Coordinates of C-alpha atoms in Angstrom, one line a residue:
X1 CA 0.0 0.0 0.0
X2 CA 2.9 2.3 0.5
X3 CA 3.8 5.3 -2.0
X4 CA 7.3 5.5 -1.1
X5 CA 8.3 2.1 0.1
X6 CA 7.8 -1.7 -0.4
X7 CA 6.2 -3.1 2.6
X8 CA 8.8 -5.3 4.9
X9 CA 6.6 -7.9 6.2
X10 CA 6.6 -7.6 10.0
X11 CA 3.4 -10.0 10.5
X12 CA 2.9 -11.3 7.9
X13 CA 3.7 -15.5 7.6
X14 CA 4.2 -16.0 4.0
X15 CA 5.9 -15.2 1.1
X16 CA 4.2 -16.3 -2.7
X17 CA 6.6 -16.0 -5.7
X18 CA 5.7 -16.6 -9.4
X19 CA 7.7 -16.3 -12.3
X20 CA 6.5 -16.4 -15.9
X21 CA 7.9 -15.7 -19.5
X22 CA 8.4 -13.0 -20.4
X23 CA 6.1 -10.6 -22.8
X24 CA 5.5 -7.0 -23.5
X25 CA 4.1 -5.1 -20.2
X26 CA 0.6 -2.9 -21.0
X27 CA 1.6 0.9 -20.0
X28 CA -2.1 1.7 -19.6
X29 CA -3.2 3.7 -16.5
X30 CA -4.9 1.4 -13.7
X31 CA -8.8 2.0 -13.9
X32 CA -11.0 0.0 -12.1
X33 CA -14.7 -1.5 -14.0
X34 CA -16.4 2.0 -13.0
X35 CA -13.8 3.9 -15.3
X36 CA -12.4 5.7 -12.3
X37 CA -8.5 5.7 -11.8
X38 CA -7.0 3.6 -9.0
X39 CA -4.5 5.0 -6.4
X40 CA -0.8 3.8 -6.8
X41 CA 2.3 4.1 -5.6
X42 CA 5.4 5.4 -7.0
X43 CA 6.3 2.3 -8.8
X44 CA 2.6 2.4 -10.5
X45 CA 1.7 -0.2 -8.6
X46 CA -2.6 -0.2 -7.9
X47 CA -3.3 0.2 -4.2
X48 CA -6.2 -0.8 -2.4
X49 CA -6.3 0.9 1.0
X50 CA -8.5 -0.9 4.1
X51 CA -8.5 0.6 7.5
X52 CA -9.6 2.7 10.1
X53 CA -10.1 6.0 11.4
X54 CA -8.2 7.2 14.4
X55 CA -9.0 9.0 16.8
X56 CA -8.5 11.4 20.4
X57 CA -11.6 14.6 20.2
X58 CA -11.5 14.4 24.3
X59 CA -8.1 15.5 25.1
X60 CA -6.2 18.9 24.1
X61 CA -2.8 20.8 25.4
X62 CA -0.6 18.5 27.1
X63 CA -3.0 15.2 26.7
X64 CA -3.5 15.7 23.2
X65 CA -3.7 12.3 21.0
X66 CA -2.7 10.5 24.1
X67 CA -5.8 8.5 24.0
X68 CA -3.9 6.8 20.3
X69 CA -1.7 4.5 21.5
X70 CA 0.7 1.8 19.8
X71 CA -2.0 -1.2 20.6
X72 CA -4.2 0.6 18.2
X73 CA -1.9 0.0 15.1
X74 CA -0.3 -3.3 16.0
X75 CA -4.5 -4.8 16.8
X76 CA -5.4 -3.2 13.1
X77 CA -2.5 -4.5 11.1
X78 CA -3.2 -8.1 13.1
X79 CA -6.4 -8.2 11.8
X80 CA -4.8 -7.7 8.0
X81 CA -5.9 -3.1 7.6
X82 CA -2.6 -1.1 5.9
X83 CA -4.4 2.4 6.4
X84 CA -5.4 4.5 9.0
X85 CA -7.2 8.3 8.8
X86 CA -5.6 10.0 11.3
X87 CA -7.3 13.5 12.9
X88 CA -5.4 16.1 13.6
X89 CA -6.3 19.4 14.9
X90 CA -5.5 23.0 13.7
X91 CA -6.6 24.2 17.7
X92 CA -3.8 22.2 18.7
X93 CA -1.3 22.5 16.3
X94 CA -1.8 26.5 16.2
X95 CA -3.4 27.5 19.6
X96 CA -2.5 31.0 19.5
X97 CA -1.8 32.8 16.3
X98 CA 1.5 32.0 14.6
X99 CA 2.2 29.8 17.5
X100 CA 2.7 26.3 16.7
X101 CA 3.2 23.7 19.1
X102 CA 6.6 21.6 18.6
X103 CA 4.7 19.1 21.3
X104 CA 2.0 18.6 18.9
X105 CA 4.0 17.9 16.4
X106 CA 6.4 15.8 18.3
X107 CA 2.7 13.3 19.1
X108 CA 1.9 13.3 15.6
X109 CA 5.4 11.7 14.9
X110 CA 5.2 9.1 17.5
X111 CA 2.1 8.3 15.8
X112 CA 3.3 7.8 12.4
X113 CA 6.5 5.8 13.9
X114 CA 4.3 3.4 15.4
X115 CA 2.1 3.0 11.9
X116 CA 5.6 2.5 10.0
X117 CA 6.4 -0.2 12.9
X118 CA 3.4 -1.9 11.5
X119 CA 3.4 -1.5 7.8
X120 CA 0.1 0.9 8.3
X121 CA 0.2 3.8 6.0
X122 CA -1.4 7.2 7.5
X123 CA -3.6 9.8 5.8
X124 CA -3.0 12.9 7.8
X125 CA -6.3 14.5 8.2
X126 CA -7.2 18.3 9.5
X127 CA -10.4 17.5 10.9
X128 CA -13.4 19.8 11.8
X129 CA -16.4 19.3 13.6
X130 CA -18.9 22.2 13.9
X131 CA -16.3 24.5 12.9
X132 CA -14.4 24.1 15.9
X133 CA -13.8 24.9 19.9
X134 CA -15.8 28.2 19.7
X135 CA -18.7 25.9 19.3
X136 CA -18.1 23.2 21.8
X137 CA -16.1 21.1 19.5
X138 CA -13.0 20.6 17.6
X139 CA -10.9 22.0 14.6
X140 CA -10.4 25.5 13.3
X141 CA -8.8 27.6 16.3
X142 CA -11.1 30.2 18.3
X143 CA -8.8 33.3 17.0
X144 CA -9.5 31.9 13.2
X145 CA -13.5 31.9 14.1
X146 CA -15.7 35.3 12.9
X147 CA -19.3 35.2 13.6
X148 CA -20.2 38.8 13.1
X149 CA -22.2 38.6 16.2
X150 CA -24.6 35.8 14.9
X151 CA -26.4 33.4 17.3
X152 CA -25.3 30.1 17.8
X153 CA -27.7 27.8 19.8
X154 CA -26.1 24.3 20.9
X155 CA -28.0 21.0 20.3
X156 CA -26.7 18.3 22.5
X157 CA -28.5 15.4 21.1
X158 CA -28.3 16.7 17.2
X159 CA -24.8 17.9 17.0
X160 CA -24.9 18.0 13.1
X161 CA -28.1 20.4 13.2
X162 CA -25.4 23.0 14.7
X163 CA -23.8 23.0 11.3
X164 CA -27.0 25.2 10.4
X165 CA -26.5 27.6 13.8
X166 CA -26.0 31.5 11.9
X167 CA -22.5 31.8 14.2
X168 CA -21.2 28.4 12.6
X169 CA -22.4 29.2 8.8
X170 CA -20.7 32.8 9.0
X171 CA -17.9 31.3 10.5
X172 CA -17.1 29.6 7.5
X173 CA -17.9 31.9 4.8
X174 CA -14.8 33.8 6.6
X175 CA -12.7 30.5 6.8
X176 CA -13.2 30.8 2.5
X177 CA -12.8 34.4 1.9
X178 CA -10.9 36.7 4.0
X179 CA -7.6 36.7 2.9
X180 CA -6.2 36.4 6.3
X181 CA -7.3 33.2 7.1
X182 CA -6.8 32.0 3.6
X183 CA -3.3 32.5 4.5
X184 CA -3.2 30.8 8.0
X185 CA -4.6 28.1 6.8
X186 CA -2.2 27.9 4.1
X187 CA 0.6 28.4 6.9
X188 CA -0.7 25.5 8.8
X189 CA -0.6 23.1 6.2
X190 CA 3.0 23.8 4.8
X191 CA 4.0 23.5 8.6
X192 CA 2.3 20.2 8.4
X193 CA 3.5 19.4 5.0
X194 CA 7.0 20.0 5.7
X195 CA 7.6 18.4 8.9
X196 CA 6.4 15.1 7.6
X197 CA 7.2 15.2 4.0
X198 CA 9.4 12.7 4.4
X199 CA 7.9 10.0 7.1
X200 CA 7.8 6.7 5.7
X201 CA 4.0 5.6 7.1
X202 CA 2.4 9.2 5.2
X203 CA 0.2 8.2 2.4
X204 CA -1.4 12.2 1.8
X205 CA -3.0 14.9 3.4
X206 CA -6.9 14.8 3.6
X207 CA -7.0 19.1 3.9
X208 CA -10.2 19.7 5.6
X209 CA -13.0 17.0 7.1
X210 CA -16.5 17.4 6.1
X211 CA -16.6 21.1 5.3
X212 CA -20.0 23.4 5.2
X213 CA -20.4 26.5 4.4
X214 CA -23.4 29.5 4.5
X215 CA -27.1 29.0 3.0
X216 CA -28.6 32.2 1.2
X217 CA -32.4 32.9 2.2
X218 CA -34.7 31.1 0.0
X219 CA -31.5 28.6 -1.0
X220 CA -32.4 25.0 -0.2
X221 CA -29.7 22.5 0.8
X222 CA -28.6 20.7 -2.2
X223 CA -28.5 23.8 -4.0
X224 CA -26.3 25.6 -1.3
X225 CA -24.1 22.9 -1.2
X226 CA -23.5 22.0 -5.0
X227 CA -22.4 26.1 -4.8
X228 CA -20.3 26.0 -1.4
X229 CA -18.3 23.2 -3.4
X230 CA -17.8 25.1 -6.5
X231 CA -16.9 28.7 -5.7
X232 CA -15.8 28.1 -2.1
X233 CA -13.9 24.7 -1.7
X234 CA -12.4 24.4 -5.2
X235 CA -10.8 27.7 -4.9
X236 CA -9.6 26.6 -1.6
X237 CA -8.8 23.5 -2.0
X238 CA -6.2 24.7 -4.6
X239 CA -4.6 27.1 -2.6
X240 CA -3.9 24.5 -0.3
X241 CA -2.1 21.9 -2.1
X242 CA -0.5 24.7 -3.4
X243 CA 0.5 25.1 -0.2
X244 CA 1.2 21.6 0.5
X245 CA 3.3 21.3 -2.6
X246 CA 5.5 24.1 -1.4
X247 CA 7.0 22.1 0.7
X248 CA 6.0 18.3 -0.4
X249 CA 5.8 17.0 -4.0
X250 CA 5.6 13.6 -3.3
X251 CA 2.4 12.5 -1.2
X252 CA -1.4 12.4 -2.2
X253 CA -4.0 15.5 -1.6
X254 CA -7.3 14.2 -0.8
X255 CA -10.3 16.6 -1.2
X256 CA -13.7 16.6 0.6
X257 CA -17.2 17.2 -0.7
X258 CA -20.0 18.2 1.5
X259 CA -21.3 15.7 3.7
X260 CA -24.8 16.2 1.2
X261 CA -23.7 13.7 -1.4
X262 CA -24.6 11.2 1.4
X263 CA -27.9 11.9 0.2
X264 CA -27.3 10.9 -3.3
X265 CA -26.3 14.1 -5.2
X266 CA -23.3 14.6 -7.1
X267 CA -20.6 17.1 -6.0
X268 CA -20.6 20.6 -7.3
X269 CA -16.4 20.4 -7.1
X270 CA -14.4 21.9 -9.9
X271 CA -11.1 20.6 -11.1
X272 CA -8.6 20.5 -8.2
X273 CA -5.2 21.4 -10.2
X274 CA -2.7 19.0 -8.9
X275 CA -1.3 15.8 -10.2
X276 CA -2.1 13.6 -7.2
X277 CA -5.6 14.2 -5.6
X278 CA -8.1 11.6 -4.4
X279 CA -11.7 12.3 -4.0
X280 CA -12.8 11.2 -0.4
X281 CA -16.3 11.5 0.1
X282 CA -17.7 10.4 2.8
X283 CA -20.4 7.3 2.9
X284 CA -23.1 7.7 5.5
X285 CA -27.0 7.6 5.6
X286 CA -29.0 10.6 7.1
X287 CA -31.7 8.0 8.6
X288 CA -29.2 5.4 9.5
X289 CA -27.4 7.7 11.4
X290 CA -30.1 9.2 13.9
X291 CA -31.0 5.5 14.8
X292 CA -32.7 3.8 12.1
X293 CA -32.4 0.3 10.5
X294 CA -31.0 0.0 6.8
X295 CA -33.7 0.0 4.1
X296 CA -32.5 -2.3 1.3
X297 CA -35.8 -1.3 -0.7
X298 CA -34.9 2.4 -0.7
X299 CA -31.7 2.3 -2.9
X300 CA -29.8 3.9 -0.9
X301 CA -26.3 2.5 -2.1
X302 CA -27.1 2.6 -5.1
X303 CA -27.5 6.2 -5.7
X304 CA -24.8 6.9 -3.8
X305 CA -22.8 5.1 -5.6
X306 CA -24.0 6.6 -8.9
X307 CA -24.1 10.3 -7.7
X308 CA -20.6 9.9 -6.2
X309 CA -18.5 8.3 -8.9
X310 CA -19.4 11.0 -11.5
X311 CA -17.0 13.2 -10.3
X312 CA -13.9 10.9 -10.2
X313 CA -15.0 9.9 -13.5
X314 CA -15.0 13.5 -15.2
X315 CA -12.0 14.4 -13.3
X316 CA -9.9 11.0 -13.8
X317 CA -9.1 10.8 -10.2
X318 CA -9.3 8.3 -7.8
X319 CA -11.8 7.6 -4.6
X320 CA -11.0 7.0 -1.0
X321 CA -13.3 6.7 1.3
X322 CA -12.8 8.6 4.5
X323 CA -15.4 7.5 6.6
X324 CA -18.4 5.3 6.7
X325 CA -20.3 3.1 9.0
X326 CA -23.3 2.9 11.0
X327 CA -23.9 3.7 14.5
X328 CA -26.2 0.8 15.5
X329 CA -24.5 -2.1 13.5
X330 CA -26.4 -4.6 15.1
X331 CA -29.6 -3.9 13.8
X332 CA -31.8 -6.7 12.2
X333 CA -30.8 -5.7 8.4
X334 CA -27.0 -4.2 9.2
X335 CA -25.3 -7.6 8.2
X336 CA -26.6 -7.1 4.9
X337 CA -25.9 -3.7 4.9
X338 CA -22.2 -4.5 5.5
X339 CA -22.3 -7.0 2.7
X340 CA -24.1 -4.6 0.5
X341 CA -21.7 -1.5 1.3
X342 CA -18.9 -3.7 1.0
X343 CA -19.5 -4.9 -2.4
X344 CA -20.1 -1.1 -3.6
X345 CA -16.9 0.1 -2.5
X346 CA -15.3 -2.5 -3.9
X347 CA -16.2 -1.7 -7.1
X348 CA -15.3 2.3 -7.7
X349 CA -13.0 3.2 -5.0
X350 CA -9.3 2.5 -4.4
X351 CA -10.3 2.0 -0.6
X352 CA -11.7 3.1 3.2
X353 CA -11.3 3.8 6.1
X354 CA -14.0 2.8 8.8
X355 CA -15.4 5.1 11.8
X356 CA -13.8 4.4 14.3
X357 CA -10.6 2.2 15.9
X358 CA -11.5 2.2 19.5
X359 CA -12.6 -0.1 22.2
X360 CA -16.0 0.4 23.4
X361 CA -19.5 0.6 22.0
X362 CA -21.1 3.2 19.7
X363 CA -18.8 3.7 16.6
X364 CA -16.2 1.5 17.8
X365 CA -14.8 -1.0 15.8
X366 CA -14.0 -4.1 18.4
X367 CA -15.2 -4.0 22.0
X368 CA -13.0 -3.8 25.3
X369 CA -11.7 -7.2 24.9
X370 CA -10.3 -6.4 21.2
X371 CA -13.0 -8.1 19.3
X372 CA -15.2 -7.3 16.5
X373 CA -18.3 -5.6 17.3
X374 CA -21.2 -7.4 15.6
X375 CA -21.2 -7.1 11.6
X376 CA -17.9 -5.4 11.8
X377 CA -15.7 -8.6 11.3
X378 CA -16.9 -8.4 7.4
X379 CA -14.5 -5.4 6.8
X380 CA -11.5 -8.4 7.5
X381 CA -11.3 -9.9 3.9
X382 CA -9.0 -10.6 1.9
X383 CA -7.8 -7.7 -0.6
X384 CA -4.6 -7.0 -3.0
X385 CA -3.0 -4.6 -1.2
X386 CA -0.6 -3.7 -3.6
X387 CA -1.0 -5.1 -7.8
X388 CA 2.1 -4.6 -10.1
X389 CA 0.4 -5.0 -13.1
X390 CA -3.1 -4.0 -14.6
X391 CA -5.8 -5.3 -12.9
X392 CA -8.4 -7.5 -15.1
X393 CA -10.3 -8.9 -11.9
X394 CA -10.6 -8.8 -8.4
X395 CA -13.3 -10.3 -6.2
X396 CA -14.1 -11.6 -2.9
X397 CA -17.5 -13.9 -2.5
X398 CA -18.2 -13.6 1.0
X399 CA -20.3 -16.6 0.7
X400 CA -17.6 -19.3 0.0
X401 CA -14.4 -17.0 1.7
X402 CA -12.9 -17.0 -1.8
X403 CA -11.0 -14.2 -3.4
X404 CA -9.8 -13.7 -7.1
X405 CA -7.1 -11.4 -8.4
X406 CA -6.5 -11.8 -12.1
X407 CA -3.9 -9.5 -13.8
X408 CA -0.9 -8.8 -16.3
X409 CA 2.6 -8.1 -14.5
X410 CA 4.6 -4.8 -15.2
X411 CA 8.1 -3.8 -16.0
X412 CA 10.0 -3.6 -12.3
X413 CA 7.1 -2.7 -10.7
X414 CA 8.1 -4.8 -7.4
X415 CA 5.6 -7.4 -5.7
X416 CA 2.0 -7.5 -5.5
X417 CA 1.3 -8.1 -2.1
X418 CA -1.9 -9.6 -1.0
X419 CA -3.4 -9.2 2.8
X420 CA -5.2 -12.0 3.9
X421 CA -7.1 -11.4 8.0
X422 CA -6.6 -14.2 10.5
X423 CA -8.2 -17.3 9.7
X424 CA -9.6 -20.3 12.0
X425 CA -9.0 -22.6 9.1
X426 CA -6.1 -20.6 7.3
X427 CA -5.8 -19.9 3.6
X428 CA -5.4 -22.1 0.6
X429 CA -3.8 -20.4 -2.7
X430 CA -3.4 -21.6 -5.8
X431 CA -2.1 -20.3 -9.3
X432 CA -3.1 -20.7 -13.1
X433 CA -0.5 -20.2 -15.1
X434 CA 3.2 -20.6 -15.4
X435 CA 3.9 -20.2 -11.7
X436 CA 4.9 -22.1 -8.7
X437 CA 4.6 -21.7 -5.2
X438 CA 6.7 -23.5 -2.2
X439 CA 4.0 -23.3 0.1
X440 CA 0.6 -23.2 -1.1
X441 CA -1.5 -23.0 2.5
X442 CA -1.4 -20.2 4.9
X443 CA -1.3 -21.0 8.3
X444 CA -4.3 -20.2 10.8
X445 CA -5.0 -17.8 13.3
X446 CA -2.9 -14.3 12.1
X447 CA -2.7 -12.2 9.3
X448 CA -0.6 -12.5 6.7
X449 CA 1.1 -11.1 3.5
X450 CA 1.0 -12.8 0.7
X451 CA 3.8 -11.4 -2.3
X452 CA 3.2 -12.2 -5.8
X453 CA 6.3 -11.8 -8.3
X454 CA 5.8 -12.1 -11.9
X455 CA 7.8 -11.5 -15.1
X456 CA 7.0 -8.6 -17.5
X457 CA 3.6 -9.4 -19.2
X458 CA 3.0 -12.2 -17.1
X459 CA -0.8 -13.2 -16.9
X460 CA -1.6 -14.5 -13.9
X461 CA -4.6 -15.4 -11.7
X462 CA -4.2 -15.8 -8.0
X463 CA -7.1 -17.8 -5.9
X464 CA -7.3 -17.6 -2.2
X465 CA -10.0 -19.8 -0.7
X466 CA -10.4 -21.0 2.8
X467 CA -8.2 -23.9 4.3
X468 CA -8.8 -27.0 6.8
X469 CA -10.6 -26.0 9.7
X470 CA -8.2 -27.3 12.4

């Protein structure tokens, strides 16, 4: 999954070479079915990202992102996830104007050490939640924050109604347009950009969470928002990886819509002028968030999926996910949700990144004891992490446990490097065509990390079903 690296593999259990004749390599740019670019690494090798959010909202000053700890990174990469979102926060990094804190930064890096420890790459994310601490939350510093006097109401059991408060909408019309904070935001991000340029474990920089924006009277949602994205975030979201590129040429930009193409309806973005942005919507459901069970008959994937690949697809970019997953995941119809949402992903975007690694209940991925909440253990699946060649197939039927990865090899394009989760009854693999293997089972009970080699034009398909129960 790396950009800048191939993965040493510190957990995994197995190592899978082929070798085939050799034939001209296809210099075609990965696409996936959907027509929408795949993420790669520097070697043009596709990527496929699966992982996690992670997290500390509760603590600031001293105990900030004390609450991520190493056990988060070395549980993920056990159960077979290469990514994790991690959220930063501009209030911490630049509590007081033109201030920034060297102990912030210093946490961030420990972080990052401990995802390169574990072959995890990171996705450094400047998140934002109700604007920020001037609201009772987190992100954009109280001296960056301009109301104009406007009221701003709290709503304790409906925290993303706040998003519509006056205070909060002004606030970020002058995030977007005074020249000012146009600049200190900049700032922030090429203080960001150039501490970490170089850290192994840094995938990109995802350069604002979820951002909103001011409704004009008589304006209704969709058609705020499809105008917030074009004249307000495109402008902006070019001025920062701008900024970014100042001081880092190397790593990813991902860009944000509005959290409204949740509800089906294409992005109002412009073109983002840099050579490496991902588009990283987010994927959740406004009536599966305040509580309610998934609705297979409503469609609700599908037009996601068809409102939110339209962009990508105009833009030739490719798609991350951020964030997605429901609150109450043990619902009657969630494990075909999962199944469902699972399948969708898999088919336009280069990967995800679930909400939240923690221990506990709620969002949390695994409970106090480390284990999968329910419906949760369907994000572990097998998935080719890292493909040095063009893709022709890949697929995983949850049903039988069986994953398929059919391409052609590349010129010196490295391994292909297939994670496979912990298994009860390990992993079978087996090759058609002119390959070998010395070992052709995985053993049970831990991840692993499968590498593929392959000579130049080399077409091979790789099968990974379940082995023997013991």
């Amino acid at each position: 999954m790396p950009t800048r690296r191939t993965i040493p593999v510190l957990i995994g259990c197995c190592l899978l070479l082929v070798l085939a004749a050799v034939a001209p390599a296809s210099a075609a740019t990965p696409s996936d079915p959907a027509g929408i670019p795949r993420l790669t690494d520097d070697r043009g090798r596709t990527l496929t990202l699966r992982g996690w959010n992670v997290e500390d909202k509760t603590n600031r000053g001293d105990r900030a992102l004390s609450a991520i700890t190493e056990k988060h990174f070395r549980d993920m990469r056990a159960q077979g996830f290469n990514f994790a979102r991690l959220l930063v926060f501009w209030d911490d990094l630049e509590p007081r104007r033109g201030q920034y804190s060297a102990a912030y930064l210093r946490k961030i890096e420990r972080i990052l050490d401990w995802a390169e420890t574990y072959d995890i790459q990171v996705l450094i994310d400047s998140h934002q939640d109700v604007f920020g601490p001037a609201f009772g939350h987190r992100g954009i510093p109280e001296w960056a924050t301009r109301t104009d006097g406007l009221p701003f109401t709290p709503h304790p059991d409906d925290w993303f109604s706040e998003y519509f408060e006056p205070a909060v909408q002004r606030a970020f019309t002058h995030l977007y347009e005074d020249e000012d904070l146009r600049r200190a935001q900049a700032r922030m991000w090429r203080v960001i950009a150039d501490r970490f340029e170089h850290h192994p474990a840094v995938l990109g920089y995802d350069l604002i969470n979820e951002p909103m924006g001011e409704l004009r009277a008589g304006e209704d949602l969709p058609a705020a928002a499809r105008r917030i994205e074009r004249d307000q975030l495109t402008p902006m979201y070019n001025r920062l990886a701008d900024a970014v590129r100042s001081a880092d040429d190397g790593n990813w930009v991902f860009v944000e819509p509005t959290p409204i193409v949740g509800e089906g309806l294409p992005t109002g973005l412009g073109r983002i002028k840099d050579p490496k942005v991902v588009y990283a919507p987010h994927f959740y459901n406004t009536a599966m968030e305040a509580g309610a069970d998934y609705d297979p008959s409503a469609g609700w994937i599908e037009s996601y999926e068809a409102a939110v690949t339209a962009y990508p697809k105009e833009q030739r970019i490719p798609v991350v996910v951020g964030e997605w997953g429901p609150l109450n995941n043990s619902l009657p119809n969630m494990g075909r949700f999962y199944r469902e949402a699972l399948a969708s992903l898999s088919r336009y975007s280069s990967g995800w990144a679930g909400y939240v690694w923690c221990y506990g209940g709620g969002y949390c991925a695994v409970d106090e004891r480390g284990l999968f909440r329910t419906n949760k253990e369907q994000t572990a699946a097998p998935y080719a992490a890292a493909v040095a060649g063009r893709v022709a197939a890949d697929t995983y039927d949850q049903g039988s446990g069986t994953y398929r990865l059919e391409y052609r090899a590349h010129w010196r394009r490295g391994a292909t490097e297939i994670s496979l989760p912990p298994s009860a009854s390990g992993w079978r693999i087996a090759l058609d065509g002119p390959a070998w293997t010395d070992d052709p089972t995985v053993p049970a009970g831990r991840a692993c990390t499968v590498r593929v080699r392959a000579l130049p034009g080399a077409r091979i398909t790789v099968t990974v079903s379940p082995g023997t129960p013991r």
